[in-house]
XYZ file of C-alpha atoms in Angstrom:
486
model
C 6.535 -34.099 7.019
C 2.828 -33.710 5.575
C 1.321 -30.287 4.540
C -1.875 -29.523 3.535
C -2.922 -30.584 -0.163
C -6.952 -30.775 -1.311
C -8.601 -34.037 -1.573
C -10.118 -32.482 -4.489
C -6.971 -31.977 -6.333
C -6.054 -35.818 -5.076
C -4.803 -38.157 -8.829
C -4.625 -34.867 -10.986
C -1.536 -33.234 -12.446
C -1.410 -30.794 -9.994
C -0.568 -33.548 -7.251
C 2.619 -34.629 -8.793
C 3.365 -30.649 -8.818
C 2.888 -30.606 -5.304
C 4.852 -33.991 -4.909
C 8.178 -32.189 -6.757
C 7.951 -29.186 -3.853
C 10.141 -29.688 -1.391
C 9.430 -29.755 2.431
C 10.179 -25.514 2.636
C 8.655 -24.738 -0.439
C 5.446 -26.467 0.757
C 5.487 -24.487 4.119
C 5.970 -21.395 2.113
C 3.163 -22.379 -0.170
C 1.137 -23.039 2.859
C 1.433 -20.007 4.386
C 1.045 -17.326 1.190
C -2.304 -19.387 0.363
C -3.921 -19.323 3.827
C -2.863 -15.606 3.714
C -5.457 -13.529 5.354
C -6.503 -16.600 7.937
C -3.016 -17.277 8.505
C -2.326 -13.424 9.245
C -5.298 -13.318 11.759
C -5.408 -16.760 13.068
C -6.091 -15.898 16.601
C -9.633 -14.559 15.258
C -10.227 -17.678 13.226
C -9.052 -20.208 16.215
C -11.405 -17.795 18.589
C -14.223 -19.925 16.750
C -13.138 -23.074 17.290
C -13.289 -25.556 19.972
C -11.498 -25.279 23.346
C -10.086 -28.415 22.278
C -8.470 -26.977 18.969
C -6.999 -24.290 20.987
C -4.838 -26.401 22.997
C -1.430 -26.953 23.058
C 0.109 -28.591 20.343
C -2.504 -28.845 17.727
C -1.505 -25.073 15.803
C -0.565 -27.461 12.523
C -4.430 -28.934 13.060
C -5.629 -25.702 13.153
C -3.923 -24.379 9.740
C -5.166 -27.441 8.317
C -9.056 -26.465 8.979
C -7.888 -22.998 7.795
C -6.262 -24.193 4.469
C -9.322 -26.290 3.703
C -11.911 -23.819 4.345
C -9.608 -20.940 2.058
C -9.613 -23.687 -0.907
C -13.527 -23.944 -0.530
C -13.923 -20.491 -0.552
C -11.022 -18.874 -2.909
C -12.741 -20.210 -6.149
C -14.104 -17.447 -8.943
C -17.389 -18.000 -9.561
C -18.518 -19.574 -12.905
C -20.549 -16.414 -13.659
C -17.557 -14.157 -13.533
C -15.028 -16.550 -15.062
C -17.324 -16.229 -18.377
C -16.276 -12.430 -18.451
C -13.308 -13.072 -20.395
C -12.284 -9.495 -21.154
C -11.126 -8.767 -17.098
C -9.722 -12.288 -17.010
C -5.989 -11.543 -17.728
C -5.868 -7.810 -15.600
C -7.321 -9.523 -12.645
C -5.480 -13.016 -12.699
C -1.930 -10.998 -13.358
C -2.413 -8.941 -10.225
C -3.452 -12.526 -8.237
C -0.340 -14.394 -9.778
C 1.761 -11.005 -9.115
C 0.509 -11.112 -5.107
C 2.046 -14.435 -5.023
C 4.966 -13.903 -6.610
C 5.683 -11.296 -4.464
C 5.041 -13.248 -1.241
C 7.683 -15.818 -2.256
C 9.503 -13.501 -2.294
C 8.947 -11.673 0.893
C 9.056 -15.138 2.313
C 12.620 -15.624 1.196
C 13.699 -12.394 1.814
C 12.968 -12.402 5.620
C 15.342 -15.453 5.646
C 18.049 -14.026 3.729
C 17.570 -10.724 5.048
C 18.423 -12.037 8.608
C 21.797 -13.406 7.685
C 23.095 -9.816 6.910
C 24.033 -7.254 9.066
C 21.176 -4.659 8.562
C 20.475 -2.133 11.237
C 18.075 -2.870 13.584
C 14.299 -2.251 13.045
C 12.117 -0.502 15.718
C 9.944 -2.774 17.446
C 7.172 -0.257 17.123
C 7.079 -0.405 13.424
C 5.817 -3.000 11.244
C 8.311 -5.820 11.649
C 8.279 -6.922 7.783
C 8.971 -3.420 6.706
C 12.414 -4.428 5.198
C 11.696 -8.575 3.514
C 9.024 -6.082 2.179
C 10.196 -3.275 0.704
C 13.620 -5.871 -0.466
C 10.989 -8.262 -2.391
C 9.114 -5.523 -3.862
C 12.277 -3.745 -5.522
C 13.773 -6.910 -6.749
C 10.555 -7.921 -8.095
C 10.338 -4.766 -10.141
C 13.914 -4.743 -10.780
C 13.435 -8.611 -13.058
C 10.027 -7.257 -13.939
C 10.329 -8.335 -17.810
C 10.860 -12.154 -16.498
C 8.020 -12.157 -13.933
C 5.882 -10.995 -16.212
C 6.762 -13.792 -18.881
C 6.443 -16.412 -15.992
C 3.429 -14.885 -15.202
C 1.797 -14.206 -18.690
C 2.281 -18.562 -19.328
C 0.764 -19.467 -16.039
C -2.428 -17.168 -17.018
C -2.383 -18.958 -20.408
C -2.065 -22.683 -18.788
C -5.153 -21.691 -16.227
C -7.306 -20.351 -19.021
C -6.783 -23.422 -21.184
C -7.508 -25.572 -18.189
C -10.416 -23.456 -17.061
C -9.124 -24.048 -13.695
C -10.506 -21.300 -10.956
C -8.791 -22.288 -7.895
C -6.438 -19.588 -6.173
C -4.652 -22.869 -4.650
C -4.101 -23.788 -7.717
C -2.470 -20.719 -8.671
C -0.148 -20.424 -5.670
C 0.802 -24.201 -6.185
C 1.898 -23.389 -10.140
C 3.649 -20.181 -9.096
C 5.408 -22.157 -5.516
C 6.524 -24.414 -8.762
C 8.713 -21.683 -9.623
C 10.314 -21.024 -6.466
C 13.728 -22.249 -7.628
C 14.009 -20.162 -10.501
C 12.882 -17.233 -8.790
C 14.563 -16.857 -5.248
C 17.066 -14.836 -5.869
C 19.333 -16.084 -2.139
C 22.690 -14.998 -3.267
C 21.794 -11.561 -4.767
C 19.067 -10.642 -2.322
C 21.796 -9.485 0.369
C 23.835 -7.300 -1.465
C 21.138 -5.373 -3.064
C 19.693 -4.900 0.612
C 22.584 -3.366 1.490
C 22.543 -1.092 -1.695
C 19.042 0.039 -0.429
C 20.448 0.832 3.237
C 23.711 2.603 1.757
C 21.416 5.005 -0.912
C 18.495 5.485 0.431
C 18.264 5.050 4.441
C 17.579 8.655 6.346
C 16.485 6.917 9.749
C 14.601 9.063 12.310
C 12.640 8.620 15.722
C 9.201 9.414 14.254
C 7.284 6.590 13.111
C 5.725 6.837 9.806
C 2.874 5.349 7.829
C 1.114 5.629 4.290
C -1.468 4.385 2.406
C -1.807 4.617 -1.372
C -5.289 4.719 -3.257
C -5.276 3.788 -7.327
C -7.566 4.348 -10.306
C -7.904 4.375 -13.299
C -11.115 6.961 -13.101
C -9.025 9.330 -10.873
C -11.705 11.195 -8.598
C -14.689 10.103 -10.660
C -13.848 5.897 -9.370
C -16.361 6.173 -6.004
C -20.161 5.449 -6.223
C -20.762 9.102 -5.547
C -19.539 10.349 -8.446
C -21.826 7.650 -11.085
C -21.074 9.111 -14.464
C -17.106 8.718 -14.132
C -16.680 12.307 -16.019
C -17.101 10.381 -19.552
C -14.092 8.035 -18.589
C -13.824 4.873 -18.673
C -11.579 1.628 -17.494
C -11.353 -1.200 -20.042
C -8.819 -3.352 -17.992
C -10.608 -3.357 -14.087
C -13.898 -2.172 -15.104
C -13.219 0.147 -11.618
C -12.221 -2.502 -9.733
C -15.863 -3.824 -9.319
C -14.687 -7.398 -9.636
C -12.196 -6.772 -6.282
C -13.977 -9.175 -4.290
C -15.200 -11.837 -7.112
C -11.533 -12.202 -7.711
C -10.414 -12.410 -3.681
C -7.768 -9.580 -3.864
C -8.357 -8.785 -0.095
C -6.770 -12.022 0.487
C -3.895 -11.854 -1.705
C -3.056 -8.284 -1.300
C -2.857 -9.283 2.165
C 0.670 -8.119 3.031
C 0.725 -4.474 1.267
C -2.974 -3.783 2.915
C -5.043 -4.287 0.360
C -8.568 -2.884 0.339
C -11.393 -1.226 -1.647
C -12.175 1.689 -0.738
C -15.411 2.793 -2.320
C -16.041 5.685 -0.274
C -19.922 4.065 1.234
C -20.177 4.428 4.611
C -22.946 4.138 6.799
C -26.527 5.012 5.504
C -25.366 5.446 2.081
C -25.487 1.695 1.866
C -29.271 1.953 1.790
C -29.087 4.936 -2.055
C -26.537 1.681 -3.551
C -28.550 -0.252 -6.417
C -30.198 -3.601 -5.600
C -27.843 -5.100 -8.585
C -25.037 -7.885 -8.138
C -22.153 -6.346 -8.575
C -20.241 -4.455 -6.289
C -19.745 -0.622 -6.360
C -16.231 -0.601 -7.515
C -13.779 2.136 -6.476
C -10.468 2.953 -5.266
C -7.851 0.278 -5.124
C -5.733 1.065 -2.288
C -2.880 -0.107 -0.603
C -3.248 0.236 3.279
C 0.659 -0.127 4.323
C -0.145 0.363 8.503
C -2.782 -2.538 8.172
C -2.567 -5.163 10.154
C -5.712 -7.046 10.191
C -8.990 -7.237 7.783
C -11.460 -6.091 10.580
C -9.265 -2.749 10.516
C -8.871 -3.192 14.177
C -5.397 -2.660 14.404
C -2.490 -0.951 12.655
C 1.320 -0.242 12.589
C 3.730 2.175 10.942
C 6.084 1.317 8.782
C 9.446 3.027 10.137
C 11.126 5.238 11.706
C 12.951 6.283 8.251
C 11.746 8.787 5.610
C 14.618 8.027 3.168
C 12.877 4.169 3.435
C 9.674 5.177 2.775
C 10.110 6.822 0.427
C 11.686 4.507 -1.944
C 8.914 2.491 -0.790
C 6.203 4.482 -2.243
C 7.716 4.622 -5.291
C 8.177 0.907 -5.469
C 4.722 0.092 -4.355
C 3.334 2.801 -7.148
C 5.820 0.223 -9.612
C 4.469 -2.690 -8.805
C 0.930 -1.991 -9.800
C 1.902 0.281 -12.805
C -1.272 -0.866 -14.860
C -3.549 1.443 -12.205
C -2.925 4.968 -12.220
C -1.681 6.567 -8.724
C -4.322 9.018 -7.615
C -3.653 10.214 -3.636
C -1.174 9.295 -0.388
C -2.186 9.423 2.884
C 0.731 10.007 5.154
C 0.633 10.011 9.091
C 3.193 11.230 11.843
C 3.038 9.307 15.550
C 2.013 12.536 17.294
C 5.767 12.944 19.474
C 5.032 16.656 20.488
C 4.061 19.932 18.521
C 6.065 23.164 17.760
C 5.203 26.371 19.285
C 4.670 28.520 16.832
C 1.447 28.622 15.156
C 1.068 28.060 11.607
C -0.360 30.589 8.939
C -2.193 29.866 5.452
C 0.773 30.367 3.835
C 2.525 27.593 6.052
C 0.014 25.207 4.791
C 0.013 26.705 1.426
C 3.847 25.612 1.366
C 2.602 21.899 2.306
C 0.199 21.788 -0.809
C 3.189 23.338 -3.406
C 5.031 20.140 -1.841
C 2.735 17.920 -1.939
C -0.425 19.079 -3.587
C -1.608 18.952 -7.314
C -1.350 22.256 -9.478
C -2.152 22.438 -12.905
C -3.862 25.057 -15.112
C -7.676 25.277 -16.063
C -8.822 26.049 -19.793
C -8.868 29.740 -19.057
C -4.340 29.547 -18.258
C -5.258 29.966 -14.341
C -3.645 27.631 -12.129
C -5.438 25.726 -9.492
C -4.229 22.883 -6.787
C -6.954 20.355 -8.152
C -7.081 18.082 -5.575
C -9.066 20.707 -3.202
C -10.674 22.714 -6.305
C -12.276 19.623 -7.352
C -13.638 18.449 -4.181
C -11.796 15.421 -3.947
C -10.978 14.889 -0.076
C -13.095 14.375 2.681
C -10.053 15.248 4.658
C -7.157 17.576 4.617
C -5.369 17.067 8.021
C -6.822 14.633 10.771
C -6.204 13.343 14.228
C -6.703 9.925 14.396
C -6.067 6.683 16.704
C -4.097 3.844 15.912
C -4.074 0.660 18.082
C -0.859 -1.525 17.363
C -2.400 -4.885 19.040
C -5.143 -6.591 21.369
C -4.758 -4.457 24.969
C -1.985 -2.864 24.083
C -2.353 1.725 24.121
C -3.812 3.249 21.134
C -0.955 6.104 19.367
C -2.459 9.152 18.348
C -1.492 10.032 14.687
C -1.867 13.436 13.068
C -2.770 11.875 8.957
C -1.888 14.445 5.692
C -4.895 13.438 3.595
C -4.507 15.912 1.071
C -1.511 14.770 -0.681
C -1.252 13.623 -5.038
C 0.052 10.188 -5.716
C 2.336 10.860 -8.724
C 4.477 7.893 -10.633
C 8.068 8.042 -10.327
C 9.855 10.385 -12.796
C 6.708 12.542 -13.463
C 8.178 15.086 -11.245
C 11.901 16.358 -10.689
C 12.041 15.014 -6.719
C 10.460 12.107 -5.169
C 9.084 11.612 -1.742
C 12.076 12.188 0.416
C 12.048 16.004 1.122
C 7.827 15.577 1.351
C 8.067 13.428 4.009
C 10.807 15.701 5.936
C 8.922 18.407 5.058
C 6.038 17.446 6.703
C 7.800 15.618 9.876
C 9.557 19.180 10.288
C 5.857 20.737 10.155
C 4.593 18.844 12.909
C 7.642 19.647 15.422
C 8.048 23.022 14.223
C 4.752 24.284 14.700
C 1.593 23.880 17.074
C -1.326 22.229 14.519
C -4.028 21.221 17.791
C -6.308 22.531 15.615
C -5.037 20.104 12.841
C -5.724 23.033 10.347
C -9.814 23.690 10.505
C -9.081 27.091 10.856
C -7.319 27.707 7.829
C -9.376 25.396 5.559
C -11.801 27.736 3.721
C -8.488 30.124 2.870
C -6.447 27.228 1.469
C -9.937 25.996 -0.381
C -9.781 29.925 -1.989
C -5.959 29.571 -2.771
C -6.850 25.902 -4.593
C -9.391 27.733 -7.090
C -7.025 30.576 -7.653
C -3.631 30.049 -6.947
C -1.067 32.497 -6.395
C 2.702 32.856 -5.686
C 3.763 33.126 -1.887
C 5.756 35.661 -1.192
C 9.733 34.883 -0.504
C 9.553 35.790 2.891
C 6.806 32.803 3.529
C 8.831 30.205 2.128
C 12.078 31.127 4.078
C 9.629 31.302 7.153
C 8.384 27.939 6.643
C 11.991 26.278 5.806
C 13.139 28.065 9.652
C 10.484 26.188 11.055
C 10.633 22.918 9.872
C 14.375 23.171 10.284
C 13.393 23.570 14.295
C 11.307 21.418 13.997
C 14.293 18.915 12.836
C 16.280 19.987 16.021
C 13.001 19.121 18.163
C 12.617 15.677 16.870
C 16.250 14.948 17.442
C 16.379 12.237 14.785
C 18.586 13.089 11.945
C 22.345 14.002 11.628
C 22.931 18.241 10.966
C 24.254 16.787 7.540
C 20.968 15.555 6.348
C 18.599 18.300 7.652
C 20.739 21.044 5.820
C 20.266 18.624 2.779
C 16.654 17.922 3.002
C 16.016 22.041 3.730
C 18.068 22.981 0.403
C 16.153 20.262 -1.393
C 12.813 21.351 -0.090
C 13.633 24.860 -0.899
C 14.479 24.142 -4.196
C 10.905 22.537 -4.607
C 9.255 25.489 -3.213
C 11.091 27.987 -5.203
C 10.408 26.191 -9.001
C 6.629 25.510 -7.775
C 6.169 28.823 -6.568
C 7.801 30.089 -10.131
C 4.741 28.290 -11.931
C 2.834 30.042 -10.065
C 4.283 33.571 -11.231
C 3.813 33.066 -14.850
């Protein structure tokens, strides 16, 4: 069986590396370097011939895609002379690919054990995912060794092919498939952390190491400054749309529209946010997925995800419910108040005074939003209710993770009626973010009620884990709103 290898690449070293692969490791090699193309073939094949989309030729059409990637996935000459970004940018490539070996061989493990069954309506790699990801950053100390020698052998060889660098990492396969431990620990993940619902759920993540001074808007960067990404302005030079494929990846550099026209006629691109779109399914943004139906899940998710790209600091989470139905009751500024203690930002100015900064400082150009999501070609677009206002925060920084956020804001969207998806109450919690005050007791036991019926609405979780998840969340509330009384 013949897979795709360049001509180019024909009588050098890196043939007889591609001769030692065997027949599986070249498919998976295949596959992780065509990437993007091989994620949204039926675009690409739209293009070709009527001929080329008949049946029986799919391996001709890969072929045409493989080529055309190993034209175009080569760093320019002009940016490979920038030495300094070299190493931050090629570890995140050779970490993408890692990482995809791994998903690859956790899908095949993974359905060998007896894992409960994944919703159709959710992304379908959720699990090979989120199992790759925390193994990877479980034997982080020996990818990174494997990875810091490749980086060193493609420097010395000046060599600027991505192929090139998928080929040396496919090398590795063997010694870094981990087949007869990958089971167990999946069902370590399923025993500790799975809370499964009937609400789908979806995040994305946005990094940087500039916080809210990364976008284009904002040019002077607050007097800081990012030695290792330089912003991320070299995103594209370096192709991470196409290896970042499978968590999402995308710049965000907040230009829309006519504020293309104010950018500077220079080369280089704007830089921004680096963000990790996990409900992306497609790099025209067409189309989109949630993850799962379980909080407990996604959660650990998150906090893998944040792991995995430790080197860029989190900065904000975008989390959206499937819109199931509403609650009744409508919800007060202090019910939204109780979201932002959750989830929010507070910290204290130079004068003592505590603020929630993500609001005080003008960083959102959302807080909650109704939006569309449309799973596939012809098929009914979902409507989504996003939480946009939300702090990205590393794992151990704070005394609870993501969990009882999550529930807290499921429960929030059964429990009470948000059609106005909060633009009523925006300018009070704006006031509350400059000067924040304590809630009274009575507002947080209000808000726990509700979100409790709001449990009992959805349906989804055992009595169990909702009276867990309300004495966790209350415990939250209570030592945030205690800041908040000093």
């Amino acid at each position: 069986m013949s897979f795709y290898f360049p001509e180019q690449l024909r009588s050098t070293r890196y043939e007889r590396v591609y001769q030692r692969l065997t027949a599986v490791e070249r498919l998976m090699l295949l596959r992780e370097f065509v990437g993007v193309t091989y994620r949204r073939r039926f675009l690409f094949f739209k293009n070709q011939s009527i001929h080329s989309r008949a049946p029986g030729v799919f391996r001709h059409n890969l072929d045409i895609a493989a080529a055309r990637q190993y034209r175009r996935l080569m760093i320019s000459r002009r940016v490979w002379r920038h030495r300094e970004i070299l190493s931050p940018y090629l570890k995140l490539i050779f970490r993408h690919f890692f990482y995809g070996y791994l998903v690859q061989g956790a899908r095949r493990v993974l359905a060998l054990e007896r894992l409960p069954s994944h919703s159709p309506d959710c992304y379908y790699d959720f699990f090979p995912n989120l199992a790759a990801m925390t193994w990877f950053n479980r034997q982080r100390p020996h990818y990174y060794s494997l990875i810091d020698s490749l980086i060193e052998q493609v420097v010395a060889d000046n060599q600027r092919s991505l192929y090139v660098y998928a080929l040396l990492t496919a090398s590795l396969i063997k010694k870094v498939l981990p087949f007869a431990e990958m089971g167990p620990m999946a069902q370590e993940l399923f025993a500790h952390h799975s809370r499964p619902g009937r609400t789908p759920i979806g995040v994305e993540l946005e990094f940087s190491n500039l916080g809210r001074f990364a976008t284009f808007d904002k040019p002077f960067k607050g007097g800081h400054s990012d030695p290792l990404f330089q912003n991320m302005h070299y995103y594209e030079a370096f192709f991470l749309d196409d290896v970042s494929w499978r968590l999402g990846g995308y710049l965000d550099s907040h230009i829309r529209g006519r504020s293309l026209l104010s950018l500077p006629r220079i080369g280089a691109q704007p830089g921004g946010f680096y963000e990790y779109s996990l409900v992306r399914l497609d790099y025209p943004r067409s189309f989109s997925m949630p993850l799962s139906l379980d909080p407990g899940l996604v959660a650990l998710y998150i906090n893998e995800v944040i792991n995995f790209v430790s080197e860029i600091k989190p900065h904000s989470l975008h989390i959206n419910f499937e819109k199931v139905a509403f609650g009744e009751l409508k919800p007060q500024l202090e019910d939204y108040l109780c979201l932002l203690l959750l989830g929010g930002d507070l910290g204290q100015n130079e004068k003592g005074a505590w603020r929630e900064r993500r609001l005080a400082d003008n960083e959102l150009r959302g807080v909650i939003q109704r939006r569309k999501h449309r799973p596939a070609e012809g098929q009914t677009a979902k409507e989504v209710v996003e939480y946009a206002f939300l702090r990205l925060w590393a794992p151990g920084e704070r005394d609870y993770d993501y969990y009882p956020v999550l529930m807290a804001f499921k429960g929030f969207q059964y429990g009470y009626n948000i059609d106005l998806s909060c633009r009523d109450q925006v300018q009070g919690m704006l006031s509350w973010a400059h000067n924040s005050k304590a809630l009274p007791e009575a507002a947080i036991i209000r808000f726990i009620e509700t979100i409790e019926i709001g449990w009992q609405r959805e349906g989804g979780h055992p009595a169990t884990v909702c009276r867990q998840a309300a004495e966790e969340i209350k415990r939250v509330l209570n030592q945030q709103n205690a800041l908040l009384k000093r």
